[in-house]
mmCIF file of C-alpha atoms in Angstrom:
data_model
loop_
_atom_site.group_PDB
_atom_site.id
_atom_site.type_symbol
_atom_site.label_atom_id
_atom_site.label_comp_id
_atom_site.label_asym_id
_atom_site.label_seq_id
_atom_site.Cartn_x
_atom_site.Cartn_y
_atom_site.Cartn_z
ATOM 1 C CA MET A 1 222.087 -179.009 -91.892
ATOM 2 C CA ARG A 2 221.653 -179.642 -88.169
ATOM 3 C CA THR A 3 224.977 -179.895 -86.350
ATOM 4 C CA ILE A 4 223.945 -179.074 -82.784
ATOM 5 C CA ARG A 5 224.012 -181.659 -80.015
ATOM 6 C CA ALA A 6 220.837 -181.665 -77.924
ATOM 7 C CA LYS A 7 221.590 -180.658 -74.338
ATOM 8 C CA LYS A 8 219.702 -182.506 -71.645
ATOM 9 C CA ALA A 9 220.148 -179.677 -69.152
ATOM 10 C CA LEU A 10 218.198 -177.377 -71.474
ATOM 11 C CA GLY A 11 215.480 -179.938 -72.146
ATOM 12 C CA GLN A 12 216.277 -179.953 -75.859
ATOM 13 C CA HIS A 13 214.454 -182.294 -78.232
ATOM 14 C CA PHE A 14 214.911 -180.975 -81.756
ATOM 15 C CA LEU A 15 211.883 -181.195 -84.018
ATOM 16 C CA LYS A 16 212.810 -182.928 -87.279
ATOM 17 C CA ASP A 17 209.424 -183.257 -89.002
ATOM 18 C CA ALA A 18 208.847 -180.347 -91.394
ATOM 19 C CA GLU A 19 205.090 -180.913 -91.668
ATOM 20 C CA VAL A 20 204.641 -180.771 -87.908
ATOM 21 C CA ALA A 21 206.682 -177.564 -87.823
ATOM 22 C CA ARG A 22 204.565 -176.102 -90.605
ATOM 23 C CA SER A 23 201.375 -177.029 -88.722
ATOM 24 C CA ILE A 24 202.633 -175.300 -85.566
ATOM 25 C CA ALA A 25 203.416 -172.150 -87.572
ATOM 26 C CA GLN A 26 199.894 -172.200 -88.981
ATOM 27 C CA THR A 27 198.346 -171.964 -85.510
ATOM 28 C CA ILE A 28 199.046 -168.216 -85.474
ATOM 29 C CA ALA A 29 197.980 -167.522 -89.067
ATOM 30 C CA ALA A 30 195.165 -165.263 -87.876
ATOM 31 C CA TYR A 31 197.756 -162.889 -86.391
ATOM 32 C CA ARG A 32 199.952 -162.428 -89.433
ATOM 33 C CA ASP A 33 200.062 -158.652 -88.960
ATOM 34 C CA LEU A 34 201.440 -158.852 -85.402
ATOM 35 C CA PRO A 35 205.046 -159.286 -84.236
ATOM 36 C CA VAL A 36 205.966 -162.840 -83.225
ATOM 37 C CA LEU A 37 208.454 -164.007 -80.602
ATOM 38 C CA GLU A 38 209.654 -167.590 -80.937
ATOM 39 C CA VAL A 39 210.915 -169.150 -77.713
ATOM 40 C CA GLY A 40 213.718 -171.699 -77.927
ATOM 41 C CA PRO A 41 214.132 -172.013 -81.709
ATOM 42 C CA GLY A 42 217.001 -174.503 -81.398
ATOM 43 C CA THR A 43 217.900 -175.604 -84.911
ATOM 44 C CA GLY A 44 215.193 -173.482 -86.512
ATOM 45 C CA ALA A 45 212.678 -176.142 -87.621
ATOM 46 C CA LEU A 46 209.800 -173.809 -86.780
ATOM 47 C CA THR A 47 211.770 -170.626 -87.503
ATOM 48 C CA ARG A 48 212.085 -171.645 -91.142
ATOM 49 C CA PHE A 49 208.320 -171.568 -91.716
ATOM 50 C CA LEU A 50 207.788 -168.377 -89.739
ATOM 51 C CA ILE A 51 210.351 -166.681 -91.981
ATOM 52 C CA GLU A 52 208.811 -168.170 -95.135
ATOM 53 C CA GLU A 53 205.431 -166.771 -94.092
ATOM 54 C CA ARG A 54 207.045 -163.346 -93.591
ATOM 55 C CA TYR A 55 206.153 -162.881 -89.952
ATOM 56 C CA ASP A 56 207.718 -159.950 -88.103
ATOM 57 C CA LEU A 57 209.859 -162.445 -86.216
ATOM 58 C CA SER A 58 212.288 -162.340 -83.312
ATOM 59 C CA VAL A 59 213.647 -165.419 -81.535
ATOM 60 C CA ILE A 60 215.056 -165.896 -78.048
ATOM 61 C CA GLU A 61 217.443 -168.744 -77.263
ATOM 62 C CA LEU A 62 219.504 -169.691 -74.211
ATOM 63 C CA ASP A 63 221.903 -172.062 -76.007
ATOM 64 C CA THR A 64 224.917 -170.173 -77.386
ATOM 65 C CA GLU A 65 225.626 -172.972 -79.871
ATOM 66 C CA ALA A 66 222.100 -172.641 -81.231
ATOM 67 C CA ILE A 67 222.489 -168.852 -81.398
ATOM 68 C CA ASP A 68 225.563 -169.259 -83.594
ATOM 69 C CA PHE A 69 223.766 -171.816 -85.753
ATOM 70 C CA LEU A 70 220.762 -169.569 -86.272
ATOM 71 C CA ARG A 71 222.945 -166.606 -87.208
ATOM 72 C CA ARG A 72 224.792 -168.704 -89.782
ATOM 73 C CA ASN A 73 221.750 -170.314 -91.344
ATOM 74 C CA PHE A 74 218.768 -167.966 -91.134
ATOM 75 C CA PRO A 75 218.231 -164.537 -92.709
ATOM 76 C CA LEU A 76 217.367 -162.714 -89.491
ATOM 77 C CA PRO A 77 219.157 -159.533 -88.381
ATOM 78 C CA ASP A 78 221.451 -160.098 -85.403
ATOM 79 C CA GLU A 79 219.227 -157.983 -83.155
ATOM 80 C CA ARG A 80 216.323 -160.320 -83.912
ATOM 81 C CA ILE A 81 218.251 -163.347 -82.589
ATOM 82 C CA ILE A 82 218.261 -162.716 -78.856
ATOM 83 C CA TYR A 83 220.480 -164.575 -76.419
ATOM 84 C CA GLY A 84 218.652 -164.866 -73.129
ATOM 85 C CA ASP A 85 216.163 -166.538 -70.845
ATOM 86 C CA PHE A 86 212.547 -165.914 -71.857
ATOM 87 C CA LEU A 87 211.422 -166.314 -68.248
ATOM 88 C CA GLN A 88 213.670 -163.447 -67.155
ATOM 89 C CA LEU A 89 212.881 -161.167 -70.086
ATOM 90 C CA ASP A 90 211.013 -157.878 -69.663
ATOM 91 C CA LEU A 91 208.767 -158.258 -72.678
ATOM 92 C CA ARG A 92 207.729 -154.615 -72.566
ATOM 93 C CA ARG A 93 211.282 -153.713 -73.525
ATOM 94 C CA LEU A 94 210.811 -155.693 -76.741
ATOM 95 C CA TYR A 95 207.210 -154.788 -77.558
ATOM 96 C CA ASP A 96 205.095 -151.780 -76.715
ATOM 97 C CA SER A 97 201.919 -153.224 -78.238
ATOM 98 C CA LYS A 98 200.303 -156.595 -78.984
ATOM 99 C CA PHE A 99 202.304 -159.633 -80.148
ATOM 100 C CA CYS A 100 202.279 -163.449 -80.311
ATOM 101 C CA VAL A 101 204.454 -166.063 -78.619
ATOM 102 C CA ILE A 102 205.188 -169.413 -80.243
ATOM 103 C CA GLY A 103 207.656 -172.244 -79.827
ATOM 104 C CA ASN A 104 208.595 -175.867 -79.423
ATOM 105 C CA TYR A 105 208.872 -175.269 -75.688
ATOM 106 C CA PRO A 106 211.305 -177.036 -73.338
ATOM 107 C CA TYR A 107 208.994 -179.306 -71.383
ATOM 108 C CA TYR A 108 210.523 -178.620 -67.992
ATOM 109 C CA ILE A 109 209.602 -174.918 -68.167
ATOM 110 C CA SER A 110 206.537 -174.985 -70.418
ATOM 111 C CA THR A 111 204.103 -174.239 -67.582
ATOM 112 C CA GLN A 112 206.255 -171.283 -66.532
ATOM 113 C CA ILE A 113 206.231 -170.012 -70.120
ATOM 114 C CA PHE A 114 202.421 -169.854 -70.103
ATOM 115 C CA PHE A 115 202.390 -168.110 -66.738
ATOM 116 C CA LYS A 116 204.936 -165.646 -68.118
ATOM 117 C CA ALA A 117 202.618 -164.939 -71.054
ATOM 118 C CA LEU A 118 199.803 -164.462 -68.548
ATOM 119 C CA GLU A 119 201.797 -161.697 -66.841
ATOM 120 C CA TYR A 120 201.671 -159.822 -70.151
ATOM 121 C CA LYS A 121 198.094 -160.768 -71.041
ATOM 122 C CA GLU A 122 197.246 -157.271 -72.262
ATOM 123 C CA GLN A 123 199.941 -157.653 -74.942
ATOM 124 C CA VAL A 124 200.176 -161.397 -75.646
ATOM 125 C CA VAL A 125 197.088 -162.008 -77.785
ATOM 126 C CA CYS A 126 198.093 -165.537 -78.792
ATOM 127 C CA CYS A 127 200.479 -168.060 -77.256
ATOM 128 C CA ALA A 128 200.852 -171.305 -79.169
ATOM 129 C CA GLY A 129 203.277 -174.172 -79.376
ATOM 130 C CA MET A 130 204.398 -177.665 -78.539
ATOM 131 C CA VAL A 131 204.339 -178.960 -74.968
ATOM 132 C CA GLN A 132 204.126 -182.237 -73.131
ATOM 133 C CA LYS A 133 200.739 -183.822 -73.854
ATOM 134 C CA GLU A 134 199.735 -183.797 -70.186
ATOM 135 C CA VAL A 135 200.378 -180.053 -69.938
ATOM 136 C CA ALA A 136 198.227 -179.398 -73.016
ATOM 137 C CA GLU A 137 195.444 -181.499 -71.508
ATOM 138 C CA ARG A 138 195.588 -179.576 -68.223
ATOM 139 C CA LEU A 139 195.549 -176.225 -70.006
ATOM 140 C CA ALA A 140 192.449 -177.125 -72.008
ATOM 141 C CA ALA A 141 190.629 -179.185 -69.369
ATOM 142 C CA PRO A 142 187.044 -178.235 -68.498
ATOM 143 C CA ALA A 143 185.949 -178.158 -64.874
ATOM 144 C CA GLY A 144 184.958 -181.511 -63.417
ATOM 145 C CA GLY A 145 187.792 -183.674 -64.721
ATOM 146 C CA ARG A 146 190.963 -185.032 -63.174
ATOM 147 C CA THR A 147 193.183 -182.938 -65.452
ATOM 148 C CA TYR A 148 191.499 -179.649 -64.454
ATOM 149 C CA GLY A 149 193.781 -177.866 -62.008
ATOM 150 C CA VAL A 150 195.700 -174.738 -61.095
ATOM 151 C CA ILE A 151 196.945 -173.898 -64.577
ATOM 152 C CA SER A 152 193.447 -174.456 -66.029
ATOM 153 C CA ALA A 153 191.747 -172.131 -63.539
ATOM 154 C CA LEU A 154 194.420 -169.426 -63.814
ATOM 155 C CA ILE A 155 194.800 -169.371 -67.604
ATOM 156 C CA GLN A 156 191.212 -169.950 -68.745
ATOM 157 C CA PRO A 157 189.732 -166.712 -67.321
ATOM 158 C CA TRP A 158 191.884 -164.789 -69.801
ATOM 159 C CA TYR A 159 192.514 -167.153 -72.721
ATOM 160 C CA THR A 160 190.487 -169.526 -74.859
ATOM 161 C CA VAL A 161 192.539 -172.714 -74.844
ATOM 162 C CA GLU A 162 192.476 -175.135 -77.781
ATOM 163 C CA TYR A 163 194.124 -178.547 -77.854
ATOM 164 C CA MET A 164 195.192 -178.575 -81.496
ATOM 165 C CA PHE A 165 196.774 -181.977 -82.177
ATOM 166 C CA THR A 166 198.886 -184.740 -80.656
ATOM 167 C CA VAL A 167 202.492 -185.334 -81.735
ATOM 168 C CA GLY A 168 204.362 -188.632 -81.408
ATOM 169 C CA ARG A 169 207.860 -189.143 -80.017
ATOM 170 C CA GLU A 170 209.325 -190.110 -83.375
ATOM 171 C CA VAL A 171 209.348 -186.561 -84.789
ATOM 172 C CA PHE A 172 212.080 -185.466 -82.363
ATOM 173 C CA GLU A 173 215.803 -185.997 -82.094
ATOM 174 C CA PRO A 174 216.405 -187.327 -79.491
ATOM 175 C CA PRO A 175 212.898 -188.719 -78.909
ATOM 176 C CA PRO A 176 211.369 -187.608 -75.593
ATOM 177 C CA LYS A 177 209.976 -190.155 -73.156
ATOM 178 C CA VAL A 178 206.499 -188.636 -73.367
ATOM 179 C CA GLU A 179 203.973 -187.746 -76.040
ATOM 180 C CA SER A 180 203.598 -184.139 -77.081
ATOM 181 C CA ALA A 181 200.782 -181.887 -78.196
ATOM 182 C CA VAL A 182 200.277 -178.499 -79.770
ATOM 183 C CA VAL A 183 198.097 -176.052 -77.881
ATOM 184 C CA ARG A 184 196.878 -172.545 -78.665
ATOM 185 C CA LEU A 185 195.872 -169.842 -76.199
ATOM 186 C CA THR A 186 193.863 -166.959 -77.659
ATOM 187 C CA ARG A 187 193.188 -163.872 -75.575
ATOM 188 C CA ASN A 188 189.502 -163.412 -74.852
ATOM 189 C CA GLU A 189 187.610 -160.164 -74.261
ATOM 190 C CA ARG A 190 187.695 -160.238 -70.455
ATOM 191 C CA ASN A 191 189.253 -157.123 -68.934
ATOM 192 C CA SER A 192 188.639 -157.883 -65.275
ATOM 193 C CA LEU A 193 187.643 -160.801 -63.063
ATOM 194 C CA GLY A 194 185.339 -158.547 -61.080
ATOM 195 C CA CYS A 195 187.045 -159.647 -57.890
ATOM 196 C CA ASN A 196 190.413 -159.280 -56.197
ATOM 197 C CA GLU A 197 192.717 -161.078 -58.647
ATOM 198 C CA GLN A 198 195.421 -161.733 -56.069
ATOM 199 C CA LEU A 199 192.863 -163.403 -53.799
ATOM 200 C CA TYR A 200 191.496 -165.400 -56.753
ATOM 201 C CA ARG A 201 194.972 -166.793 -57.451
ATOM 202 C CA GLN A 202 195.503 -167.553 -53.767
ATOM 203 C CA ILE A 203 192.219 -169.444 -53.498
ATOM 204 C CA VAL A 204 192.872 -171.463 -56.668
ATOM 205 C CA LYS A 205 196.370 -172.451 -55.579
ATOM 206 C CA THR A 206 195.415 -173.156 -51.959
ATOM 207 C CA THR A 207 192.411 -175.338 -52.734
ATOM 208 C CA PHE A 208 194.102 -177.335 -55.486
ATOM 209 C CA ASN A 209 197.031 -177.936 -53.157
ATOM 210 C CA GLN A 210 194.626 -180.254 -51.312
ATOM 211 C CA ARG A 211 192.418 -181.201 -54.219
ATOM 212 C CA ARG A 212 191.063 -184.379 -52.603
ATOM 213 C CA LYS A 213 189.522 -182.381 -49.767
ATOM 214 C CA THR A 214 186.292 -180.422 -49.932
ATOM 215 C CA LEU A 215 186.597 -176.648 -50.101
ATOM 216 C CA ARG A 216 185.360 -176.496 -46.513
ATOM 217 C CA ASN A 217 188.699 -177.935 -45.447
ATOM 218 C CA SER A 218 191.101 -176.875 -48.178
ATOM 219 C CA ILE A 219 190.216 -173.158 -48.076
ATOM 220 C CA LYS A 220 190.768 -172.729 -44.319
ATOM 221 C CA PRO A 221 194.328 -171.378 -44.786
ATOM 222 C CA VAL A 222 192.644 -168.431 -46.578
ATOM 223 C CA LEU A 223 189.423 -167.948 -44.601
ATOM 224 C CA GLY A 224 190.469 -169.360 -41.233
ATOM 225 C CA GLY A 225 188.302 -171.310 -38.835
ATOM 226 C CA ASP A 226 186.031 -168.397 -37.923
ATOM 227 C CA PHE A 227 184.347 -168.026 -41.304
ATOM 228 C CA PRO A 228 180.607 -168.269 -40.474
ATOM 229 C CA ASP A 229 179.252 -169.699 -43.723
ATOM 230 C CA TYR A 230 181.030 -173.008 -44.254
ATOM 231 C CA ALA A 231 177.573 -174.614 -44.456
ATOM 232 C CA MET A 232 177.043 -173.030 -47.902
ATOM 233 C CA PRO A 233 176.682 -175.751 -50.589
ATOM 234 C CA VAL A 234 179.754 -174.537 -52.508
ATOM 235 C CA PHE A 235 181.995 -175.688 -49.665
ATOM 236 C CA ASP A 236 180.832 -179.281 -50.145
ATOM 237 C CA LYS A 237 182.583 -179.321 -53.515
ATOM 238 C CA ARG A 238 186.163 -180.163 -54.397
ATOM 239 C CA PRO A 239 188.178 -177.581 -56.369
ATOM 240 C CA GLU A 240 188.075 -179.462 -59.676
ATOM 241 C CA GLN A 241 184.264 -179.186 -59.584
ATOM 242 C CA LEU A 242 184.341 -175.384 -59.761
ATOM 243 C CA SER A 243 184.285 -173.553 -63.065
ATOM 244 C CA VAL A 244 186.160 -170.280 -63.495
ATOM 245 C CA GLU A 245 182.947 -168.362 -62.842
ATOM 246 C CA GLN A 246 182.325 -170.336 -59.653
ATOM 247 C CA PHE A 247 185.872 -169.627 -58.475
ATOM 248 C CA ILE A 248 185.159 -165.940 -59.061
ATOM 249 C CA GLU A 249 181.958 -166.221 -56.989
ATOM 250 C CA LEU A 250 183.917 -167.997 -54.238
ATOM 251 C CA THR A 251 186.522 -165.237 -54.315
ATOM 252 C CA LEU A 252 183.804 -162.608 -53.888
ATOM 253 C CA ILE A 253 182.480 -164.478 -50.841
ATOM 254 C CA ALA A 254 185.988 -164.582 -49.365
ATOM 255 C CA GLN A 255 186.617 -160.962 -50.313
ATOM 256 C CA ASP A 256 183.473 -159.830 -48.516
ATOM 257 C CA PHE A 257 184.488 -161.728 -45.362
ATOM 258 C CA LEU A 258 188.151 -160.694 -45.323
ATOM 259 C CA GLY A 259 187.542 -157.053 -46.167
ATOM 260 C CA GLY A 260 190.817 -155.165 -45.776
ATOM 261 C CA ASN A 261 192.639 -158.240 -44.454
ATOM 262 C CA ILE A 262 193.462 -159.712 -47.861
ATOM 263 C CA VAL A 263 197.149 -160.614 -47.857
#
């Protein structure tokens, strides 16, 4: 049935294994009563199972050829097949309550897709799908490892991240150069970090930008050279050694010092 040529510029690698597609669809089975938005359905390998399971489904696709294909081959109303860029979409115009996001995500924007979901964390209760294996590992990484980084420390305060399973290159057409994995983000019960969230993000990004340095050196763009407490033990650590809760504690220290000067 597939007649679409994969477009390199859109990062397209069409999933051709029905069992893998079915397994991805099953990652959101606990949210069957919620609306679902599929990102980048392409030829509909995943769409097929979401429709079979009677999800309240909409899809968003940037490839006009794929849009035409989906409209010809899948029993979705035209208004449920959206032409557009997920990263530019105001999701509150589509949904006024909670929903799920799922997809076989283009690898070159997969990190941005998760950060987009994070912007709507009060509505996106589950975000699942296929990404490059390294991205899945970074999302799920605990503190202390080499794969723990910015995306780990920004996503994990709000979502429980599960590395579901690894997927080989052979299930795609054309095969990607990297291995893939399916990951699931489930919204936790946290409503607030208990600190300035903008400052938290700034500290995470600034310190991981120089992850080989101790916090005493890497955090100076935030705290400056006049901070009086660089002798505190926490500043002997490198950023990958700090858990989410320790980053929150560090943010509170910085918040207390900066006062009204938080940029």
